[in-house]
Coordinates of C-alpha atoms in Angstrom, one line a residue:
M28 CA 73.4 92.2 119.3
A29 CA 75.8 94.8 120.7
G30 CA 77.8 97.1 118.5
E31 CA 76.4 95.7 115.2
L32 CA 77.8 96.8 111.9
P33 CA 75.8 98.0 108.9
F34 CA 76.0 94.6 107.0
E35 CA 74.6 92.9 110.1
T36 CA 71.4 95.0 110.0
P37 CA 69.2 92.2 108.5
L38 CA 70.2 89.9 111.4
V39 CA 69.4 92.6 114.0
K40 CA 66.0 93.2 112.5
L41 CA 65.2 89.5 112.4
R42 CA 66.3 89.0 116.0
E43 CA 64.1 91.9 117.0
K44 CA 61.1 90.2 115.3
I45 CA 61.8 87.0 117.1
Q46 CA 62.0 88.7 120.5
E47 CA 58.8 90.7 119.8
L48 CA 56.9 87.5 118.9
E49 CA 58.2 85.8 122.1
Q50 CA 57.2 88.7 124.2
F51 CA 53.7 89.0 122.6
G52 CA 53.1 85.3 123.0
T53 CA 54.1 85.4 126.7
E54 CA 51.9 88.5 127.4
K55 CA 48.8 87.1 125.5
G56 CA 49.3 83.4 126.4
I57 CA 49.5 82.4 122.7
D58 CA 51.8 79.6 121.6
F59 CA 54.0 80.8 118.7
T60 CA 56.5 77.9 119.0
E61 CA 56.3 76.9 115.4
E62 CA 56.5 80.4 114.0
I63 CA 59.5 81.2 116.3
A64 CA 61.2 78.0 115.2
R65 CA 60.8 78.9 111.5
L66 CA 62.2 82.4 112.2
E67 CA 65.1 80.9 114.2
E68 CA 66.0 78.6 111.3
R69 CA 65.8 81.6 108.9
Y70 CA 68.1 83.5 111.3
R71 CA 70.7 80.7 111.2
Q72 CA 70.6 80.6 107.4
L73 CA 70.9 84.3 107.1
E74 CA 73.7 84.3 109.6
E75 CA 75.6 81.7 107.6
E76 CA 75.0 83.6 104.4
I77 CA 76.2 86.9 105.7
Y78 CA 79.3 85.7 107.6
S79 CA 80.5 83.4 104.9
N80 CA 80.6 86.2 102.4
I81 CA 82.2 89.1 104.2
S82 CA 83.9 91.6 101.9
P83 CA 87.4 93.0 102.6
S84 CA 85.9 96.4 103.5
E85 CA 83.5 94.7 106.0
K86 CA 86.4 92.8 107.4
M87 CA 88.2 96.1 107.9
H88 CA 85.3 97.3 110.0
L89 CA 85.2 94.1 112.0
A90 CA 89.0 94.4 112.6
R91 CA 88.4 98.0 113.9
H92 CA 85.3 97.1 116.0
H93 CA 85.5 99.1 119.3
Q94 CA 84.7 95.9 121.3
R95 CA 87.3 93.8 119.5
P96 CA 89.6 92.1 122.0
T97 CA 92.9 93.9 122.7
S98 CA 96.4 92.6 123.4
L99 CA 95.9 92.7 127.2
D100 CA 92.5 90.9 126.9
M101 CA 94.2 88.0 125.0
I102 CA 97.3 88.0 127.3
G103 CA 95.0 87.7 130.3
L104 CA 93.1 84.7 128.8
I105 CA 96.0 82.9 127.1
F106 CA 99.0 83.2 129.4
D107 CA 99.6 82.4 133.1
D108 CA 101.6 84.5 135.6
F109 CA 101.9 87.6 133.4
I110 CA 104.2 90.3 134.8
E111 CA 104.2 93.6 132.9
L112 CA 107.5 95.4 132.4
H113 CA 107.8 99.1 131.6
G114 CA 110.0 101.6 129.9
D115 CA 112.7 101.7 127.2
R116 CA 115.5 102.8 129.6
V117 CA 116.0 105.8 127.3
F118 CA 113.0 108.2 127.3
G119 CA 109.9 106.8 129.0
D120 CA 107.1 104.3 129.1
D121 CA 104.8 104.2 126.0
L122 CA 101.4 102.8 126.9
A123 CA 100.7 102.0 123.3
V124 CA 103.0 99.0 123.7
V125 CA 102.7 96.4 126.5
G126 CA 105.0 93.6 127.3
G127 CA 106.4 91.4 130.0
L128 CA 107.0 87.8 131.2
A129 CA 104.5 85.1 131.2
K130 CA 104.0 81.3 130.8
L131 CA 102.4 79.5 127.9
G132 CA 101.7 75.9 128.7
G133 CA 104.2 76.0 131.5
V134 CA 106.9 77.4 129.3
P135 CA 108.4 80.9 130.2
V136 CA 107.9 83.3 127.3
T137 CA 108.2 87.0 126.6
V138 CA 104.9 88.5 125.3
L139 CA 104.5 91.9 123.6
G140 CA 101.5 93.7 122.1
Q141 CA 100.2 96.9 120.8
Q142 CA 97.4 98.1 123.0
R143 CA 94.4 100.2 122.1
G144 CA 92.3 101.9 124.7
K145 CA 88.9 100.7 126.0
D146 CA 87.4 104.2 126.2
T147 CA 88.2 107.7 125.1
K148 CA 90.4 108.4 128.1
D149 CA 92.3 105.2 127.8
N150 CA 92.7 105.7 124.0
I151 CA 94.2 109.1 124.5
A152 CA 96.7 107.7 127.1
R153 CA 97.6 104.9 124.7
F154 CA 97.6 107.0 121.5
F155 CA 95.0 104.7 120.0
G156 CA 97.5 101.9 119.8
S157 CA 100.0 104.0 117.7
A158 CA 103.4 103.8 119.3
H159 CA 106.1 106.4 119.7
P160 CA 109.8 105.4 119.3
E161 CA 110.0 104.6 123.0
G162 CA 107.3 102.0 122.5
F163 CA 109.2 100.2 119.9
R164 CA 112.4 100.5 121.9
K165 CA 110.6 99.1 125.0
A166 CA 109.6 96.1 122.8
L167 CA 113.1 95.6 121.5
R168 CA 114.6 95.8 125.0
L169 CA 112.3 93.0 126.1
M170 CA 113.1 91.0 123.0
H171 CA 116.8 91.3 123.6
Q172 CA 116.2 90.2 127.2
A173 CA 114.3 87.2 125.9
D174 CA 117.1 86.3 123.5
K175 CA 119.6 86.5 126.3
F176 CA 117.7 84.1 128.5
G177 CA 116.4 81.8 125.7
R178 CA 112.7 82.6 126.1
P179 CA 110.4 82.3 123.0
I180 CA 108.8 85.6 122.0
I181 CA 105.1 86.1 121.1
T182 CA 103.9 89.4 119.7
F183 CA 100.3 90.7 119.2
I184 CA 99.9 93.2 116.4
D185 CA 97.0 95.6 116.6
T186 CA 97.6 99.1 115.3
K187 CA 96.7 101.4 112.4
G188 CA 100.4 102.5 112.2
A189 CA 103.1 104.1 114.2
Y190 CA 102.3 107.5 115.8
P191 CA 102.4 110.1 113.0
G192 CA 103.0 113.2 115.0
I193 CA 106.1 115.5 115.2
T194 CA 107.0 114.3 118.7
A195 CA 107.6 110.8 117.3
E196 CA 109.7 112.1 114.4
E197 CA 111.8 114.2 116.8
R198 CA 112.6 111.2 118.9
G199 CA 113.6 109.0 115.9
Q200 CA 110.5 107.1 114.8
S201 CA 111.9 105.7 111.5
E202 CA 115.2 104.6 113.2
A203 CA 113.3 102.8 116.0
I204 CA 111.2 100.9 113.5
A205 CA 114.2 100.1 111.3
R206 CA 116.2 98.8 114.3
N207 CA 113.4 96.5 115.3
L208 CA 113.2 95.1 111.9
R209 CA 116.9 94.4 111.8
D210 CA 117.3 93.1 115.3
M211 CA 114.1 90.9 115.2
A212 CA 115.6 89.2 112.1
M213 CA 118.6 88.2 114.1
L214 CA 116.9 86.9 117.3
R215 CA 118.0 83.3 118.1
V216 CA 114.8 82.2 119.8
P217 CA 111.4 81.3 118.3
V218 CA 109.3 84.3 117.4
I219 CA 105.5 84.0 116.7
C220 CA 103.5 87.1 115.7
V221 CA 99.7 87.2 115.8
V222 CA 97.6 89.9 114.0
L223 CA 94.6 90.5 116.3
G224 CA 92.8 93.4 114.6
E225 CA 94.5 95.8 112.2
G226 CA 98.1 95.5 111.3
G227 CA 99.1 98.7 109.5
S228 CA 102.3 100.1 108.1
G229 CA 105.7 100.1 109.9
G230 CA 104.0 100.2 113.2
A231 CA 102.8 96.6 112.6
L232 CA 106.1 95.5 111.0
A233 CA 108.1 96.6 114.0
L234 CA 106.6 93.7 115.9
G235 CA 106.0 91.5 112.9
V236 CA 109.3 89.8 112.0
G237 CA 108.7 86.3 113.2
N238 CA 109.3 82.7 112.3
R239 CA 105.5 82.4 112.1
V240 CA 102.9 85.1 111.4
L241 CA 99.3 84.2 112.3
M242 CA 96.1 86.2 111.7
L243 CA 92.7 86.1 113.2
E244 CA 90.1 85.3 110.5
N245 CA 88.7 88.9 110.3
A246 CA 92.0 90.8 110.9
I247 CA 93.7 92.9 108.2
Y248 CA 97.4 93.4 107.5
S249 CA 98.8 95.9 105.1
V250 CA 101.7 98.2 104.2
I251 CA 99.4 101.2 104.7
S252 CA 96.0 101.6 106.2
P253 CA 93.1 101.8 103.7
N254 CA 92.4 105.3 104.9
G255 CA 96.0 106.3 104.1
A256 CA 95.9 104.6 100.7
A257 CA 92.7 106.4 99.9
S258 CA 94.2 109.7 100.9
I259 CA 97.1 109.1 98.5
L260 CA 95.2 107.6 95.6
W261 CA 92.0 109.6 95.6
K262 CA 92.9 112.5 97.9
D263 CA 89.9 111.4 100.0
A264 CA 90.3 109.2 103.1
S265 CA 86.5 108.5 103.1
K266 CA 87.1 106.1 100.2
A267 CA 88.8 103.7 102.6
D268 CA 86.2 101.0 101.8
Q269 CA 87.1 101.2 98.1
A270 CA 90.8 101.0 98.9
A271 CA 90.3 98.0 101.2
E272 CA 88.6 96.1 98.3
A273 CA 91.7 96.6 96.1
M274 CA 94.6 96.1 98.6
K275 CA 94.5 92.4 99.3
I276 CA 94.6 93.0 103.1
T277 CA 92.6 90.1 104.4
A278 CA 93.9 87.0 106.1
Q279 CA 92.7 84.8 103.2
D280 CA 94.6 87.0 100.7
L281 CA 97.8 87.0 102.7
L282 CA 97.7 83.2 103.3
E283 CA 97.4 82.7 99.6
M284 CA 100.4 85.0 99.0
E285 CA 102.3 83.1 101.8
V286 CA 102.8 86.3 103.8
I287 CA 101.3 84.5 106.8
E288 CA 101.3 80.8 107.9
E289 CA 97.9 80.3 109.4
I290 CA 94.4 81.8 109.8
V291 CA 93.0 81.5 113.3
P292 CA 89.2 81.1 113.3
E293 CA 86.9 83.5 115.1
P294 CA 83.5 83.0 116.6
K295 CA 80.7 83.6 114.2
G296 CA 80.2 87.4 114.0
G297 CA 83.7 88.3 115.0
A298 CA 86.2 88.0 117.9
H299 CA 84.2 90.6 119.9
R300 CA 81.3 88.1 120.3
D301 CA 83.3 85.7 122.4
Y302 CA 86.7 86.6 123.9
E303 CA 87.2 83.2 125.5
A304 CA 86.6 81.2 122.3
T305 CA 89.0 83.6 120.5
A306 CA 91.7 83.1 123.1
T307 CA 91.3 79.3 123.1
A308 CA 91.8 79.3 119.3
I309 CA 94.8 81.5 119.5
K310 CA 96.4 79.5 122.3
S311 CA 95.9 76.2 120.4
A312 CA 97.7 77.7 117.4
L313 CA 100.5 79.2 119.5
L314 CA 101.2 75.9 121.3
R315 CA 101.3 74.0 118.0
H316 CA 103.7 76.4 116.4
M317 CA 105.8 76.6 119.5
G318 CA 106.1 72.8 119.4
E319 CA 107.3 72.9 115.8
L320 CA 109.9 75.7 116.5
S321 CA 111.2 74.3 119.8
V322 CA 113.0 71.4 118.0
M323 CA 115.1 73.9 116.0
N324 CA 118.4 75.2 117.2
S325 CA 119.4 78.9 117.0
D326 CA 121.0 78.6 113.5
E327 CA 117.9 76.8 112.2
L328 CA 115.6 79.4 113.6
L329 CA 117.6 82.2 111.9
E330 CA 117.5 80.3 108.6
D331 CA 113.8 79.6 109.0
R332 CA 113.0 83.2 109.6
Y333 CA 115.2 84.3 106.7
R334 CA 113.6 81.9 104.3
K335 CA 110.1 82.9 105.4
F336 CA 110.6 86.5 104.4
R337 CA 112.9 85.9 101.5
K338 CA 110.2 83.9 99.6
I339 CA 107.6 86.7 99.9
G340 CA 107.0 88.3 96.6
K341 CA 106.9 86.4 93.3
F342 CA 107.7 87.6 89.8
T343 CA 108.1 86.1 86.4
T344 CA 110.4 87.2 83.5
V345 CA 109.5 87.1 79.9
A346 CA 112.3 86.4 77.4
R347 CA 112.1 88.6 74.4
E348 CA 113.2 87.0 71.1
V349 CA 115.4 89.2 69.0
K350 CA 115.1 88.4 65.3
A351 CA 118.0 89.1 63.0
S352 CA 117.4 91.4 60.1
A353 CA 117.0 89.6 56.7
E354 CA 119.4 92.1 55.2
P355 CA 123.1 92.2 56.3
A356 CA 124.0 95.1 58.5
V357 CA 126.1 97.8 56.9
H358 CA 128.8 99.6 59.0
P359 CA 128.7 103.4 58.6
S360 CA 132.4 103.3 57.4
Q361 CA 131.2 101.2 54.4
D362 CA 129.0 104.0 53.0

């Protein structure tokens, strides 16, 4: 197993034992078929036990796995005829956000995504998937173009948050995010958002205002990264695992709270185990939701998007009963 995480250690050790037994049997000419079969069965049971009980902190590590598929990986596998477009026509081209034209099931669409790097050099060039204002403005430029020509919009969310440096603040980071939130709410075409890995803070929300928000099974989505929350609550970013357990950031939590519409299943062990299976599952969900949204006119799409976000957040009120005093009130002037 490549890139295994700490909670996967028992599986790794058992797989090593199976391989050692197979190699020993081959070298010595001894038949260990029954023993290997028993170990294989134990491996399947252990695999089911581990992956069906993944904690929120473990999901966080899966969502951040260095081999997890990126936006460009999924775009290449899901869409046809992708043409990448560049620049925000104001400042420059932010490589942390990719986007362009493509076809999904023969239908022209605009596809956007936050893009992490594949190695250290690529990560530095793409700011580890954390966009500057020009990245969000590039995305919004392409969304306005899609709105003008009636193309559905699909976004892939995969970022720990917007770039936190002074250069981003100088160029209007908060304004760029706020404008995306406002303008995405007013788009008159179908908008579907997919959380691939980690969706963190305003950087995620800037591409997350859609008619439908989907999440991969082991993705996380939150108003702040667990590391950021730990830094605020405990003054210690190393307590990110503890924060993740408390923040309700998993796809299962968010589906229950109606923040998202669907959980897209991943291959056993995570999306990084099988890119093609992950892409197939995402494509199936996208086509289904595209079909549902395609029958709505522009006004219905706006209303649908408004209602989706308006219903998020529930509260109850408790009426307090005020009991009248048994004795009649006396006005101060009557003293």
